[in-house]
Amino acid sequence: MALSLGWRVFAPFPMSHCGVSLKAMRSSGLALSPWGRCPWRGTGSFSDPEMKAFLEENTEVTNRGSLTPEIQLRLLTPRCKFWWERADLWPHSNPYWAIYWPGGQALSRYLLDNPDVVRGKSVLDLGSGCGATAIAAKMSGASRILANDIDPIAGMAITLNCELNQLNPLPILTKNILDLEPDKWDLVVLGDMFYDEDLADGLYQWLKNCFWTHRTRVLIGDPGRPQFSGHSIQHQLRKVVEYSLPEPTRRENNGLTTSTVWDFQP
Ligand SMILES: C[S@@+](CC[C@H](N)C(=O)[O-])C[C@H]1O[C@@H](n2cnc3c(N)ncnc32)[C@H](O)[C@@H]1O
């Protein structure tokens, strides 16, 4: 993907986006090692006043340029200082949570247009980032939601984004659950999580386990990243819907033009 905190190249895919060095994100698999200095881990509080102030100061509230104008998000946009700043001035690890990725956009659009898919269901949003897909699931009537992301700052961003959309804070877990036995969920959703080969392999095994242990339905949103289209998971997917991406999302994602929701059927 490519964030571009002004310094460009911010993503694990061929995108250039906001600029905090997504070069690192690309090679490391999206901060598989979250930030040592971060005080909150696990399911702790996501209301640290200093971090809240930092996020509020360095993001813009927007609902423009995505597939889901009904969801407001705090994102890194060209109106933010760090969009234009040098990457090494960003004081934290790569802010994947500050981008609304095309895979998540497609999933969220699909859940908002098809509330029956989630109504009354338990939903895990794996790699939740800004939390938009978890928020879409909540808006569509999911009974229980967990937003999981290994980046604790994503936890804070998700909490702020819930507030923006007049929702109570969603439960958040910042533990890496891919090494654990999956809990029982009716539905697992993953937006733009296949951007690194090792991560893709780990997800594939974990998702198979989820499906075979609990018969969990798995929906994957992806705009055609090579780590996804070249993965053996391709033989076990059914296309649900493909969306044409809005122009601003195309611009920020190096020419990707569509994003697809896939049903994983191992
Ligand atoms: C490309 S972003 C996608 C965010 C969001 N789903 C979207 O589509 O906008 C990938 C997210 O996955 C998170 N992530 C990476 N590895 C993870 C893991 N093993 N478990 C949970 N989250 C992970 C990253 O911190 C990042 O926020």
Coordinates of C-alpha atoms and ligand atoms in Angstrom, one line a residue:
M1 CA 0.0 0.0 0.0
A2 CA 1.2 3.5 -0.3
L3 CA 0.6 6.1 2.3
S4 CA 2.0 9.5 1.6
L5 CA 2.7 11.6 4.5
G6 CA 4.1 14.0 2.0
W7 CA 7.1 11.8 1.7
R8 CA 5.2 9.5 -0.6
V9 CA 5.5 5.8 -0.9
F10 CA 3.5 4.8 2.1
A11 CA 2.0 1.5 1.1
P12 CA 2.7 -2.1 0.8
F13 CA 1.3 -2.1 -2.7
P14 CA 2.0 -0.1 -5.8
M15 CA 0.3 3.0 -4.6
S16 CA 1.6 6.2 -3.5
H17 CA -0.5 7.8 -0.9
C18 CA 0.2 9.7 2.2
G19 CA 3.8 9.8 2.7
V20 CA 5.1 8.2 6.0
S21 CA 7.5 5.6 4.7
L22 CA 5.2 2.8 3.6
K23 CA 8.4 1.4 2.2
A24 CA 8.8 0.0 5.7
M25 CA 5.2 -1.1 5.8
R26 CA 5.7 -2.9 2.5
S27 CA 8.7 -4.8 3.5
S28 CA 7.7 -5.5 7.1
G29 CA 4.2 -6.5 6.5
L30 CA 2.5 -3.5 8.0
A31 CA 4.1 -3.0 11.2
L32 CA 3.9 -6.5 12.4
S33 CA 5.9 -5.0 15.3
P34 CA 3.9 -2.2 16.8
W35 CA 5.3 0.6 18.7
G36 CA 7.4 0.0 21.7
R37 CA 6.6 3.4 23.2
C38 CA 2.8 3.0 23.0
P39 CA 1.3 2.8 26.5
W40 CA -1.9 0.9 25.5
R41 CA -1.9 -2.7 24.5
G42 CA -4.4 -5.5 24.6
T43 CA -7.9 -4.4 25.2
G44 CA -7.0 -1.4 27.3
S45 CA -8.3 2.2 27.2
F46 CA -8.1 4.1 24.0
S47 CA -8.6 7.5 25.4
D48 CA -5.1 8.7 26.2
P49 CA -5.5 12.5 26.0
E50 CA -2.1 13.2 24.5
M51 CA -2.6 10.7 21.7
K52 CA -6.1 11.9 21.1
A53 CA -4.9 15.5 20.8
F54 CA -2.2 14.3 18.3
L55 CA -4.7 12.5 16.2
E56 CA -7.1 15.4 16.2
E57 CA -4.4 17.9 15.3
N58 CA -2.9 15.8 12.5
T59 CA -5.9 14.3 10.7
E60 CA -8.9 15.8 8.9
V61 CA -12.5 14.7 9.4
T62 CA -13.8 13.7 6.0
N63 CA -16.5 11.6 4.2
R64 CA -15.3 12.6 0.7
G65 CA -13.6 10.6 -2.0
S66 CA -14.5 7.1 -0.8
L67 CA -17.2 4.5 -1.6
T68 CA -19.0 5.3 1.7
P69 CA -19.9 9.0 2.1
E70 CA -22.2 8.0 5.0
I71 CA -19.2 7.3 7.2
Q72 CA -17.1 10.1 8.6
L73 CA -13.5 9.4 9.3
R74 CA -10.4 11.1 10.7
L75 CA -7.8 10.6 7.9
L76 CA -4.5 11.9 6.7
T77 CA -5.3 14.2 3.8
P78 CA -3.4 16.8 1.7
R79 CA -4.8 19.4 4.2
C80 CA -2.8 17.8 7.0
K81 CA 0.7 18.9 7.9
F82 CA 2.2 15.4 7.7
W83 CA 1.0 14.8 4.2
W84 CA 3.7 17.2 3.1
E85 CA 6.3 16.6 5.8
R86 CA 9.4 14.4 5.6
A87 CA 8.7 10.8 6.7
D88 CA 11.3 10.8 9.4
L89 CA 9.5 13.6 11.2
W90 CA 6.4 11.4 11.8
P91 CA 6.9 10.4 15.5
H92 CA 5.1 7.1 15.3
S93 CA 5.0 4.0 13.2
N94 CA 3.4 4.0 9.8
P95 CA -0.2 5.2 10.1
Y96 CA -2.2 2.7 8.2
W97 CA -5.1 3.7 10.3
A98 CA -5.0 7.2 8.7
I99 CA -6.0 5.8 5.2
Y100 CA -9.3 4.3 4.1
W101 CA -8.0 1.5 1.9
P102 CA -9.8 0.4 -1.2
G103 CA -10.4 -3.1 0.2
G104 CA -12.0 -1.8 3.3
Q105 CA -14.1 0.7 1.2
A106 CA -15.5 -2.2 -0.9
L107 CA -16.4 -4.3 2.2
S108 CA -18.0 -1.3 4.0
R109 CA -20.1 -0.4 0.9
Y110 CA -21.2 -4.0 0.6
L111 CA -22.2 -4.2 4.3
L112 CA -24.1 -0.9 4.2
D113 CA -26.0 -2.0 1.0
N114 CA -26.7 -5.5 2.3
P115 CA -27.4 -5.3 6.0
D116 CA -28.9 -8.8 6.0
V117 CA -25.3 -10.1 5.8
V118 CA -24.5 -8.7 9.3
R119 CA -27.8 -8.0 11.0
G120 CA -27.9 -9.8 14.4
K121 CA -24.5 -11.4 13.7
S122 CA -21.2 -11.4 15.5
V123 CA -18.5 -9.8 13.4
L124 CA -14.7 -9.6 13.6
D125 CA -13.0 -6.9 11.6
L126 CA -9.4 -8.2 11.3
G127 CA -6.9 -5.5 10.5
S128 CA -9.5 -2.8 11.1
G129 CA -7.2 0.2 10.5
C130 CA -9.5 3.3 10.7
G131 CA -12.4 1.1 11.7
A132 CA -14.7 1.9 8.8
T133 CA -15.7 -1.7 8.1
A134 CA -16.5 -2.3 11.7
I135 CA -18.5 0.9 11.8
A136 CA -20.4 -0.2 8.6
A137 CA -21.2 -3.5 10.3
K138 CA -22.5 -1.7 13.4
M139 CA -24.6 0.7 11.2
S140 CA -26.1 -2.4 9.5
G141 CA -27.1 -4.0 12.8
A142 CA -24.4 -6.5 13.7
S143 CA -25.1 -7.6 17.3
R144 CA -21.4 -8.0 18.4
I145 CA -18.3 -6.5 16.8
L146 CA -14.6 -6.7 17.6
A147 CA -12.2 -4.4 15.8
N148 CA -8.8 -6.1 15.8
D149 CA -5.6 -4.3 14.8
I150 CA -2.0 -4.8 16.0
D151 CA -1.4 -1.1 15.9
P152 CA -2.6 0.4 19.2
I153 CA -2.9 3.9 17.6
A154 CA -5.5 2.3 15.3
G155 CA -7.4 1.6 18.5
M156 CA -7.5 5.2 19.3
A157 CA -8.4 6.2 15.7
I158 CA -11.3 3.7 15.7
T159 CA -12.6 5.1 19.0
L160 CA -12.5 8.6 17.6
N161 CA -14.2 7.5 14.3
C162 CA -17.0 5.8 16.2
E163 CA -17.6 9.0 18.1
L164 CA -17.7 10.9 14.7
N165 CA -20.5 8.6 13.5
Q166 CA -22.5 8.9 16.8
L167 CA -21.7 5.3 17.8
N168 CA -20.6 4.1 21.2
P169 CA -17.0 3.0 21.1
L170 CA -16.6 -0.5 19.6
P171 CA -14.6 -3.2 21.5
I172 CA -11.0 -3.2 20.2
L173 CA -8.3 -5.8 20.5
T174 CA -4.7 -4.9 19.6
K175 CA -3.3 -8.4 20.1
N176 CA -2.0 -10.4 17.1
I177 CA -4.6 -13.2 17.0
L178 CA -3.2 -15.0 14.0
D179 CA -1.1 -17.3 16.3
L180 CA -4.2 -18.2 18.4
E181 CA -7.0 -20.6 17.8
P182 CA -9.9 -18.6 16.3
D183 CA -12.9 -17.7 18.4
K184 CA -16.3 -18.3 17.1
W185 CA -17.6 -15.5 14.9
D186 CA -20.5 -15.5 12.4
L187 CA -18.5 -13.4 10.1
V188 CA -14.9 -12.3 9.7
V189 CA -14.2 -9.3 7.4
L190 CA -10.8 -8.3 6.2
G191 CA -10.1 -5.2 4.1
D192 CA -6.8 -4.8 2.3
M193 CA -5.0 -7.3 4.5
F194 CA -3.2 -9.2 1.7
Y195 CA -0.3 -6.8 1.1
D196 CA 2.6 -8.9 2.3
E197 CA 3.3 -12.5 1.3
D198 CA 4.1 -13.8 4.8
L199 CA 1.0 -12.1 6.2
A200 CA -1.1 -13.5 3.4
D201 CA 0.1 -17.1 4.2
G202 CA -0.6 -16.6 7.9
L203 CA -4.1 -15.2 7.2
Y204 CA -4.9 -18.0 4.8
Q205 CA -4.1 -20.7 7.4
W206 CA -6.0 -18.9 10.1
L207 CA -9.0 -18.2 8.0
K208 CA -9.2 -21.9 6.9
N209 CA -9.1 -22.8 10.6
C210 CA -11.8 -20.3 11.3
F211 CA -14.0 -21.7 8.5
W212 CA -13.5 -25.4 9.3
T213 CA -13.7 -25.0 13.1
H214 CA -16.7 -22.7 13.3
R215 CA -18.1 -22.5 9.8
T216 CA -17.4 -18.8 10.0
R217 CA -18.2 -16.8 6.9
V218 CA -15.2 -14.9 5.6
L219 CA -15.5 -11.8 3.4
I220 CA -12.3 -10.3 1.9
G221 CA -12.1 -6.8 0.3
D222 CA -9.2 -6.4 -2.1
P223 CA -8.4 -4.2 -5.1
G224 CA -6.2 -6.8 -6.9
R225 CA -3.0 -6.6 -5.0
P226 CA -0.4 -9.0 -6.3
Q227 CA 0.0 -10.7 -2.9
F228 CA -3.7 -11.6 -3.1
S229 CA -4.2 -12.3 -6.8
G230 CA -1.0 -14.5 -6.9
H231 CA -1.9 -16.4 -3.7
S232 CA -3.3 -19.9 -3.7
I233 CA -6.3 -18.6 -1.8
Q234 CA -7.6 -17.6 -5.3
H235 CA -8.8 -21.1 -5.9
Q236 CA -11.2 -20.8 -3.0
L237 CA -12.9 -17.5 -3.6
R238 CA -16.3 -16.6 -5.0
K239 CA -16.7 -13.1 -6.3
V240 CA -19.5 -11.2 -4.5
V241 CA -19.3 -7.7 -5.9
E242 CA -16.9 -5.4 -7.7
Y243 CA -17.0 -1.7 -7.2
S244 CA -15.5 1.0 -9.4
L245 CA -13.3 3.2 -7.1
P246 CA -13.9 6.9 -6.8
E247 CA -11.4 9.2 -8.5
P248 CA -9.6 10.4 -5.3
T249 CA -9.1 6.8 -4.2
R250 CA -7.7 5.9 -7.6
R251 CA -5.3 8.8 -7.5
E252 CA -4.0 7.8 -4.1
N253 CA -3.7 4.2 -5.1
N254 CA -1.5 4.3 -8.1
G255 CA -4.1 3.6 -10.7
L256 CA -6.1 0.8 -9.0
T257 CA -9.6 1.2 -10.5
T258 CA -11.8 -1.3 -8.8
S259 CA -12.1 -3.1 -5.5
T260 CA -13.8 -6.5 -5.0
V261 CA -15.5 -8.3 -2.2
W262 CA -14.7 -12.1 -2.1
D263 CA -16.4 -14.9 -0.2
F264 CA -13.7 -17.4 1.0
Q265 CA -15.0 -20.9 0.5
P266 CA -12.2 -23.4 1.3
Ligands
LIG1 C1 -3.9 -1.8 4.7 S1 -4.5 -1.6 6.3 C2 -6.2 -1.9 6.0 C3 -7.1 -1.2 7.1 C4 -8.6 -1.3 6.8 N1 -9.0 -2.7 6.9 C5 -9.0 -0.7 5.5 O1 -9.3 -1.4 4.6 O2 -9.0 0.5 5.5 C6 -4.0 -3.1 7.1 C7 -4.2 -3.0 8.6 O3 -3.9 -4.3 9.1 C8 -3.2 -4.2 10.4 N2 -2.5 -5.4 10.6 C9 -1.4 -5.9 10.0 N3 -1.1 -7.1 10.5 C10 -2.1 -7.5 11.4 C11 -2.3 -8.6 12.2 N4 -1.6 -9.7 12.2 N5 -3.4 -8.6 12.9 C12 -4.2 -7.5 13.0 N6 -4.0 -6.4 12.2 C13 -3.0 -6.4 11.4 C14 -2.3 -3.0 10.2 O4 -1.9 -2.4 11.4 C15 -3.3 -2.1 9.3 O5 -4.0 -1.2 10.1

